[in-house]
Coordinates of C-alpha atoms in Angstrom, one line a residue:
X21 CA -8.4 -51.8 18.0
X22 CA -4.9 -51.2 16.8
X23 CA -4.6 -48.5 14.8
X24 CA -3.9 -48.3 10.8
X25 CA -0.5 -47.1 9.9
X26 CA 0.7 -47.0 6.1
X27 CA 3.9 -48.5 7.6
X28 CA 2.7 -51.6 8.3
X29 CA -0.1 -51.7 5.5
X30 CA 3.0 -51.1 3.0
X31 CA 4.8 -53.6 4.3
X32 CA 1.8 -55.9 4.3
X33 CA 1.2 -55.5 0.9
X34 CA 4.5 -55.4 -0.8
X35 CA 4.7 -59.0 1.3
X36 CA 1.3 -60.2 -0.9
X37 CA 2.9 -58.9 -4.2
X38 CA 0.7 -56.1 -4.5
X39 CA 1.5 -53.8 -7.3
X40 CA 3.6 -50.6 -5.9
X41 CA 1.2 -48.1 -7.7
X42 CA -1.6 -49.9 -6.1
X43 CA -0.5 -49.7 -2.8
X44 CA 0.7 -46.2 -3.3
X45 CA -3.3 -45.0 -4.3
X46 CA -4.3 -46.9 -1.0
X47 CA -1.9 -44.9 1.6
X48 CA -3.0 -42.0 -0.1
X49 CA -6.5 -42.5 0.2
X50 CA -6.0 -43.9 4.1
X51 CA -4.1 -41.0 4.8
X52 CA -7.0 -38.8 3.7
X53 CA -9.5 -40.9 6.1
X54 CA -7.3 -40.3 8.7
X55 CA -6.9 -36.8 8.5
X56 CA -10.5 -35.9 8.1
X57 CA -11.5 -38.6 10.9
X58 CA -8.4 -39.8 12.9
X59 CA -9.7 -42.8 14.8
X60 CA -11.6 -44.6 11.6
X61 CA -10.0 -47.4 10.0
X62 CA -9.6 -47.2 6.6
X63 CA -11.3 -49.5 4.0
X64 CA -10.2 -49.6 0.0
X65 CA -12.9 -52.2 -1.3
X66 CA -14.7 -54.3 -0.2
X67 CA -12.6 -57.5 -0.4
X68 CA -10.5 -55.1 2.2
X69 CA -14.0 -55.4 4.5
X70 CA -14.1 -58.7 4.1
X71 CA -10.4 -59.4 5.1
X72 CA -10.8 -56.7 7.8
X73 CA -13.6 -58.5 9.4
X74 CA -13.5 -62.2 8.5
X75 CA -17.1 -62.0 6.7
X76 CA -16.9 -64.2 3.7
X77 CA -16.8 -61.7 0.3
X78 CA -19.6 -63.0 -1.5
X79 CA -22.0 -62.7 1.5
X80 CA -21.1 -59.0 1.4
X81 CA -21.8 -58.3 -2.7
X82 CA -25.0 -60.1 -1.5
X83 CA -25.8 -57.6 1.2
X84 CA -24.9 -54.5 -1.1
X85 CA -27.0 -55.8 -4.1
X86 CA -29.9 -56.4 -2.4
X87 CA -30.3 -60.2 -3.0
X88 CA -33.6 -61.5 -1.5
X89 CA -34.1 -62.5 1.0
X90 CA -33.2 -60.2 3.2
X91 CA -30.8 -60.7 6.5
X92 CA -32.9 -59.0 8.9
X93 CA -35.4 -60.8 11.4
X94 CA -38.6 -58.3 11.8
X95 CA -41.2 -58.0 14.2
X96 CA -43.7 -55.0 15.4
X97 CA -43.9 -53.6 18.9
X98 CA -47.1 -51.3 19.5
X99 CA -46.3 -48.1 20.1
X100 CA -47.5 -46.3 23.3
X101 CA -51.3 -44.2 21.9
X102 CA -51.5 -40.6 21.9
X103 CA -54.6 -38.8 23.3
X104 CA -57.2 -38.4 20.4
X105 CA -55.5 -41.2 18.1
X106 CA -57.5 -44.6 18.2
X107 CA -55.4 -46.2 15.9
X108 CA -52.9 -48.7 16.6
X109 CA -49.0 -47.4 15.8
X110 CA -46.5 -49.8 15.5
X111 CA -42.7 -49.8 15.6
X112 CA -40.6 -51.9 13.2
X113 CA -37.7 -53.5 14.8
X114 CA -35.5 -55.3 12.7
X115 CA -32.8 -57.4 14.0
X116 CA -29.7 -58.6 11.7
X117 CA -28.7 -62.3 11.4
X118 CA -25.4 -63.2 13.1
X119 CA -23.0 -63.0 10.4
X120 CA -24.4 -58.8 9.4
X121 CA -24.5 -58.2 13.0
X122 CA -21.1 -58.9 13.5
X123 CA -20.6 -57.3 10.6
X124 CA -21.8 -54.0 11.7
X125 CA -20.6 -54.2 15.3
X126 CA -17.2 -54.2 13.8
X127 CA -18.0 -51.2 11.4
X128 CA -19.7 -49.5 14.2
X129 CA -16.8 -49.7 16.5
X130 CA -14.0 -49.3 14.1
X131 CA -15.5 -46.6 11.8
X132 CA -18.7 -44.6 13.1
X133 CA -17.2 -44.2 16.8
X134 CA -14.8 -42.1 15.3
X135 CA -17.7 -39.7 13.6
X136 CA -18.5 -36.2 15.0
X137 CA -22.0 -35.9 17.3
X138 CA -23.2 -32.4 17.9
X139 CA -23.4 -32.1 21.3
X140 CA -27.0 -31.4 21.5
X141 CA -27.3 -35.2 20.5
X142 CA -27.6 -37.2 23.7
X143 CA -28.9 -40.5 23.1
X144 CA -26.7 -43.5 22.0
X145 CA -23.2 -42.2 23.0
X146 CA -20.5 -43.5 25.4
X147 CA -21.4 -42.2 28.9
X148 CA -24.5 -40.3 28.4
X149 CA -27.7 -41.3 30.0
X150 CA -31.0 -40.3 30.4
X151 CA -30.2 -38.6 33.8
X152 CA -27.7 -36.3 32.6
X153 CA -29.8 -35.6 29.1
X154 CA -33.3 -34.8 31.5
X155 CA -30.7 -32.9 33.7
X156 CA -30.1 -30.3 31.2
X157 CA -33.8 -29.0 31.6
X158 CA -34.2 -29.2 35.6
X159 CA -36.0 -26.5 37.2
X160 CA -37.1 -25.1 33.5
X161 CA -40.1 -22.4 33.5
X162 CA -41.2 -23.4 30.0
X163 CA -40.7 -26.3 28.0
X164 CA -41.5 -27.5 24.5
X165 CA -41.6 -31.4 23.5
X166 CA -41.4 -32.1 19.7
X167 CA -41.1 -35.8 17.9
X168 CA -40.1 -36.5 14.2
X169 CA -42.7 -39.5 12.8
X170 CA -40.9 -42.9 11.6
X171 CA -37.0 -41.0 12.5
X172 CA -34.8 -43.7 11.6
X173 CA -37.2 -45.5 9.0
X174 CA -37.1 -41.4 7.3
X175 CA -33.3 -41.8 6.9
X176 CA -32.2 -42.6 3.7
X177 CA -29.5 -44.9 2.0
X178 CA -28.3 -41.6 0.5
X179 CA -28.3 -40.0 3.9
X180 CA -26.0 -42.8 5.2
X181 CA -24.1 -42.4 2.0
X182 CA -23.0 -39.2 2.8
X183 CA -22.0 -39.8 6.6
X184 CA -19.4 -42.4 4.9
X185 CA -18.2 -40.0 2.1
X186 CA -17.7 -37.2 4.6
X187 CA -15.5 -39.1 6.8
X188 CA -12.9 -39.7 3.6
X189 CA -14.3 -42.9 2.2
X190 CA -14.2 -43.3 -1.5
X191 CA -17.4 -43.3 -3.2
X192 CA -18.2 -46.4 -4.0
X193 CA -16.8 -48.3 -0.8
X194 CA -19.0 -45.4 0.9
X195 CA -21.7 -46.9 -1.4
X196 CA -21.1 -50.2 -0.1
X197 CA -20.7 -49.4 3.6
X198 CA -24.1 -47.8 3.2
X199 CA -25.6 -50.4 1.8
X200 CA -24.4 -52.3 4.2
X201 CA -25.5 -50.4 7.3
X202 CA -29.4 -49.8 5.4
X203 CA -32.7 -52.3 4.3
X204 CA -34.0 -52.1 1.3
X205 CA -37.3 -53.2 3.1
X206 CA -40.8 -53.1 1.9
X207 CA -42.9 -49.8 0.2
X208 CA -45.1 -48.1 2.1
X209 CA -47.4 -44.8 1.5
X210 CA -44.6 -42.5 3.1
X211 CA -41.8 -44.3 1.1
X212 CA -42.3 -45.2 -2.1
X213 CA -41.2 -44.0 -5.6
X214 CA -43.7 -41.5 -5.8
X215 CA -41.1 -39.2 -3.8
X216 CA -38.3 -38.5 -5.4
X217 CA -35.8 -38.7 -2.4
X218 CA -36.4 -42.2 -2.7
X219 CA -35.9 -43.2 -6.1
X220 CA -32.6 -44.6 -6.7
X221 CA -32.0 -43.4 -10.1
X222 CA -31.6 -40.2 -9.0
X223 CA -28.4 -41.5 -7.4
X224 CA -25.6 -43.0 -9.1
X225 CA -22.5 -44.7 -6.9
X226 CA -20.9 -46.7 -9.4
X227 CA -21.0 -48.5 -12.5
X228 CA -21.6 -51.8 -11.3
X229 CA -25.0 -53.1 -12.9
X230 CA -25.6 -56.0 -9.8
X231 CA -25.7 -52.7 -7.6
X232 CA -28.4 -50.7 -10.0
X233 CA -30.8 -53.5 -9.3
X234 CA -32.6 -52.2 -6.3
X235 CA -35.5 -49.7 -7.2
X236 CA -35.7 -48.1 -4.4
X237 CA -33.0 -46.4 -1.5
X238 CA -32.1 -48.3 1.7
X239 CA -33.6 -46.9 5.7
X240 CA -31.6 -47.0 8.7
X241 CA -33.6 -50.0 10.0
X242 CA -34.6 -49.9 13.9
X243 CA -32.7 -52.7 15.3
X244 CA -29.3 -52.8 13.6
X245 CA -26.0 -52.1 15.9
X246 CA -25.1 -49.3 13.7
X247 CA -28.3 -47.2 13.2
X248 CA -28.3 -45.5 16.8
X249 CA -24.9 -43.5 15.9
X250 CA -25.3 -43.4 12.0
X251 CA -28.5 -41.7 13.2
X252 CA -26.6 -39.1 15.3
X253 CA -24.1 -38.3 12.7
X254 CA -26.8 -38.0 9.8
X255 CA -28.3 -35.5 11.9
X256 CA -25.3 -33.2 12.5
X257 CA -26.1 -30.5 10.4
X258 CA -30.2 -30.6 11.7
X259 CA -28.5 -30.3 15.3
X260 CA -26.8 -27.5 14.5
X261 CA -29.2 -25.7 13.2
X262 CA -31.7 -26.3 15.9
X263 CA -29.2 -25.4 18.3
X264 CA -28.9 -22.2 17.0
X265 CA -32.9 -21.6 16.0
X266 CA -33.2 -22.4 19.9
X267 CA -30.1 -20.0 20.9
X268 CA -31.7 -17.3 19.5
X269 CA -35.2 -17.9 21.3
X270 CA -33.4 -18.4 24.9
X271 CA -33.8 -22.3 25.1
X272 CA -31.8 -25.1 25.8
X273 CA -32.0 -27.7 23.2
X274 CA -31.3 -31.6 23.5
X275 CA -32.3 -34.7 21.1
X276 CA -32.7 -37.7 22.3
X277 CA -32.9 -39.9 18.8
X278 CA -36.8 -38.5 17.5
X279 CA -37.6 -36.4 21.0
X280 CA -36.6 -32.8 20.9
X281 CA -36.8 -30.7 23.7
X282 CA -36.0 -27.4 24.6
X283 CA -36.4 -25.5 27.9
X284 CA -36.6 -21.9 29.2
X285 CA -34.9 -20.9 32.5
X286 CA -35.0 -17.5 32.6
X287 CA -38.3 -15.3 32.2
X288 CA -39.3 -12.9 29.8
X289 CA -41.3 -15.7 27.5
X290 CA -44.4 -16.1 26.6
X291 CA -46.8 -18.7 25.0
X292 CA -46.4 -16.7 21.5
X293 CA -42.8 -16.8 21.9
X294 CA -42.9 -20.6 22.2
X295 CA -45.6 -21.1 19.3
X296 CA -43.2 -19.1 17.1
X297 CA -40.4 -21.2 18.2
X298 CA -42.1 -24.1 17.4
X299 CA -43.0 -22.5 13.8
X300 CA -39.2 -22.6 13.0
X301 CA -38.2 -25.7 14.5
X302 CA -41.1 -27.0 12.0
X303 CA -39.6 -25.8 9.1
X304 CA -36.1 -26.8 9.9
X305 CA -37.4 -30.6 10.6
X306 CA -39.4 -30.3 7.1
X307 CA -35.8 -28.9 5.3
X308 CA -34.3 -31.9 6.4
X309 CA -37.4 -34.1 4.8
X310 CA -39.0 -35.1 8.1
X311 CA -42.2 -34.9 9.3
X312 CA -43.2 -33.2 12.4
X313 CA -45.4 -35.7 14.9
X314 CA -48.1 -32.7 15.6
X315 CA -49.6 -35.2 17.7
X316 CA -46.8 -35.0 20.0
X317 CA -45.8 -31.3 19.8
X318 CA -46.5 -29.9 23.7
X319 CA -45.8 -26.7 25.2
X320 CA -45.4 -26.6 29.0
X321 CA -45.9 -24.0 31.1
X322 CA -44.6 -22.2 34.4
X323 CA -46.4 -24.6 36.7
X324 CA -47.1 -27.0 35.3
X325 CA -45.6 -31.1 35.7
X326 CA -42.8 -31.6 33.4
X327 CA -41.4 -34.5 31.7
X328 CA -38.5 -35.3 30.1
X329 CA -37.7 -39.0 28.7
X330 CA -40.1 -40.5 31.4
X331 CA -38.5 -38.6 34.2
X332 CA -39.8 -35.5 36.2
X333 CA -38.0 -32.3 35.7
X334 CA -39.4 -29.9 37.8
X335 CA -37.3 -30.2 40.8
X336 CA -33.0 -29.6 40.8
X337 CA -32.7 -33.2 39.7
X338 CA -34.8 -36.1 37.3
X339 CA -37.1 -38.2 39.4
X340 CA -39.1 -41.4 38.5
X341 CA -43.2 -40.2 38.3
X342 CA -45.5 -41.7 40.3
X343 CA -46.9 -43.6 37.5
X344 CA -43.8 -45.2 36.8
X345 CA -43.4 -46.2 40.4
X346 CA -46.5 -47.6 40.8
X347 CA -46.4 -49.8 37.1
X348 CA -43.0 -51.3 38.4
X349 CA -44.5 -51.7 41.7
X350 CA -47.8 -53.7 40.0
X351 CA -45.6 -56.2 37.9
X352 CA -43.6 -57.5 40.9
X353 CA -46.5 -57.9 43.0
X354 CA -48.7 -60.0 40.2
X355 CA -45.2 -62.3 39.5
X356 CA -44.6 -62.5 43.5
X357 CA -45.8 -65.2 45.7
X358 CA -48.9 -63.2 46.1
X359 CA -50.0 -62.2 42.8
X360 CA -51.5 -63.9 39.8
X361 CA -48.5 -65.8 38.8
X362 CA -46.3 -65.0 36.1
X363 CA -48.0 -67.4 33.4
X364 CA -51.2 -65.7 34.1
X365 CA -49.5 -62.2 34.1
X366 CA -47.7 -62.5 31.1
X367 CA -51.1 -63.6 29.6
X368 CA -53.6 -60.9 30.6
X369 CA -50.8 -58.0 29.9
X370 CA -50.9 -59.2 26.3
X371 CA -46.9 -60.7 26.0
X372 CA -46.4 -63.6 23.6
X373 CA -43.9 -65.4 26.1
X374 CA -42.5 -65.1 29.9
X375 CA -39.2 -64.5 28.2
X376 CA -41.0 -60.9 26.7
X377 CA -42.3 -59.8 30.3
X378 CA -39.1 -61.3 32.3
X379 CA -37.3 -58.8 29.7
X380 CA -39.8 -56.0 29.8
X381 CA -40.2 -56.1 34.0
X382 CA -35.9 -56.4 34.1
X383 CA -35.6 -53.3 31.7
X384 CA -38.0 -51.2 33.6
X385 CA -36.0 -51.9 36.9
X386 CA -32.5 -50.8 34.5
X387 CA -34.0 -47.6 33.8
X388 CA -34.9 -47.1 37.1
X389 CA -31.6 -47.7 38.6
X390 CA -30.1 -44.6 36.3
X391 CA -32.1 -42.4 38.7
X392 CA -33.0 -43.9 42.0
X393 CA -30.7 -46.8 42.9
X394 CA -32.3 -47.6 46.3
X395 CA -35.7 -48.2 44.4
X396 CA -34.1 -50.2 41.7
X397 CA -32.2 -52.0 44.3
X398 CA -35.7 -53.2 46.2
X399 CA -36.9 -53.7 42.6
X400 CA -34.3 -56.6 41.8
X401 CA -34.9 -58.3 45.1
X402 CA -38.0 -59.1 44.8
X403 CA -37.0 -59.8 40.3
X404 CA -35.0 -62.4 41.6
X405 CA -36.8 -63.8 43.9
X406 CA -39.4 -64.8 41.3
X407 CA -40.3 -68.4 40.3
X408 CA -39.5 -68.0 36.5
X409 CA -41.2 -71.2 34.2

């Protein structure tokens, strides 16, 4: 992108007719953005969005008040079952139509690229992988696993709010861009006005009555270009103070969006030690209004198999499990020329089209080929050798 100068903004708007004072407040206020964050390009209103991106205004006051219905397309994907829960979890995806996807590529390329990550955050940023993430924790004696429940559905309008404001937006286009980047979305027992984090009276942008309408804040919906790295900015402060908590316990720490980890090289730990650990991590996640997945909390052992992100960790580099190996291995011998077939695989494995097991087989082979490019390379072979409907 080419970067905003006031030079050319002033000349801009003098050549519009723009009042002077007018265009005086706006270098002032872009020159503030760019000294707190350097690379974001600065935004006045949101008629300034709308000319920055080519989205049509009144499809943006749309977006911001809420109007029904909403621009997202949802759909549930079951969620892998823990041991000792028999109920079916489910994760909300929610994909924007065209025109809000563009519109939030374009914000998240031109505005939240420029944000700051704590570097314990290693998921969703340019040039990290799971490799070099799992890496971290090769060759650990301990580890500890911990999840947050519903992570970016437990991030809040107001959350997001604050990202923008931090950054040098003025409050109400920091209103807006949140607005813009959350979902209003539908109650539930977890979010709901009977907690007051997310009641919006208790917040008030601006005095624009269309914008007061909604009765309850925004979440980052799961789906949406810009949640991965609003996520990671929201949660700058909760990485650095779990980085620290972990510091002072000996452990490496790393997040990958809702999966902490931390790992113990050297000796001189224990299985209190770590249960104490986890203690504070707790309350740090409950500080931050998140809830712990005690379903998911594990402590590992010397000796025993590791895992990080899918991949084994007990060696001097990530490796593909077993399992993994042999559930690749399984779909590309039912959709060869001496399986099942792929209409009948698709069907028994429970997907609602070949497109969803095509994508599912090809995105298993991807993540493979992060850590063992010769197996990924046989993979795709025998992928493309398939007779796909």
């Amino acid at each position: 992108m080419n970067r905003w100068r006031s030079q050319h903004f002033k000349k801009y708007a003098k050549k519009l007719g723009s009042d002077q004072k007018i265009i005086d407040n706006a270098v002032k206020i872009g020159a503030n953005i760019q000294s707190i964050s350097p690379n974001a390009e600065p935004i006045f209103s949101l008629k300034h969005l709308s000319h920055a991106t080519d989205i049509d205004y009144r499809m943006l006051r749309e977006i911001v008040e809420r109007k029904v219905p909403e621009r997202y397309r949802t759909f549930r994907i079951k969620k892998r079952s823990n041991k000792g829960v028999s109920k079916d979890r489910y994760r909300i995806i929610c994909v924007p139509d065209p025109g809000l996807m563009a519109l939030q590529r374009w914000i998240n390329d031109n505005i939240l690229a420029a944000g700051k990550v704590h570097e314990s955050s290693v998921a969703f940023r340019a040039k990290s992988n799971i490799v070099d993430a799992a890496k971290l924790h090769c060759g650990c004696g301990w580890l500890i696993k911990l999840d947050i429940v519903n992570f970016f559905e437990s991030i809040t309008e107001q959350m997001v709010y604050q990202v923008f404001a931090s950054m040098g937006y003025q409050p109400l286009v920091a209103f807006e861009l949140a607005r813009v980047c959350t979902r209003k979305g539908q109650k539930s027992p977890a979010r709901n006005r009977l907690f007051k984090r997310w009641r919006t009276r208790y917040y008030h942008y601006s005095g624009i009555p269309s914008y007061a309408s909604s009765d309850i804040l925004g979440h980052l919906p799961q789906g949406a270009p810009t949640s991965p790295l609003l996520a990671n900015l929201v949660m700058h402060e909760f990485d650095r103070e779990m980085y620290d908590v972990a510091e002072t316990y000996g452990l490496t720490f790393t997040r990958y969006a809702d999966d902490l980890t931390f790992s113990r090289h050297e000796g001189g730990f224990s299985r209190k030690m770590a249960e104490n650990a986890v203690s504070a991590f707790y309350q740090i996640i409950r500080r931050y209004n998140f809830s712990p997945n005690y379903t998911k909390t594990n402590i590992v052992p010397p000796g025993a198999r590791k895992m990080v992100l899918g991949l084994l960790v007990d060696g001097q580099e990530p490796r593909l499990s077993k399992e993994f190996r042999n559930k690749l291995r399984m779909h590309l011998h039912h959709i060869g020329p001496n399986g099942r077939g792929v209409v009948k695989h698709a069907e028994e494995n429970c997907f609602k089209s070949i497109y969803g097991l095509k994508n599912h087989i090809g995105g298993l082979i991807s993540y493979a080929n992060q850590v063992d490019n010769q197996f990924a390379k046989s993979a795709w072979d025998k992928f493309n050798r398939v007779s796909w409907p």
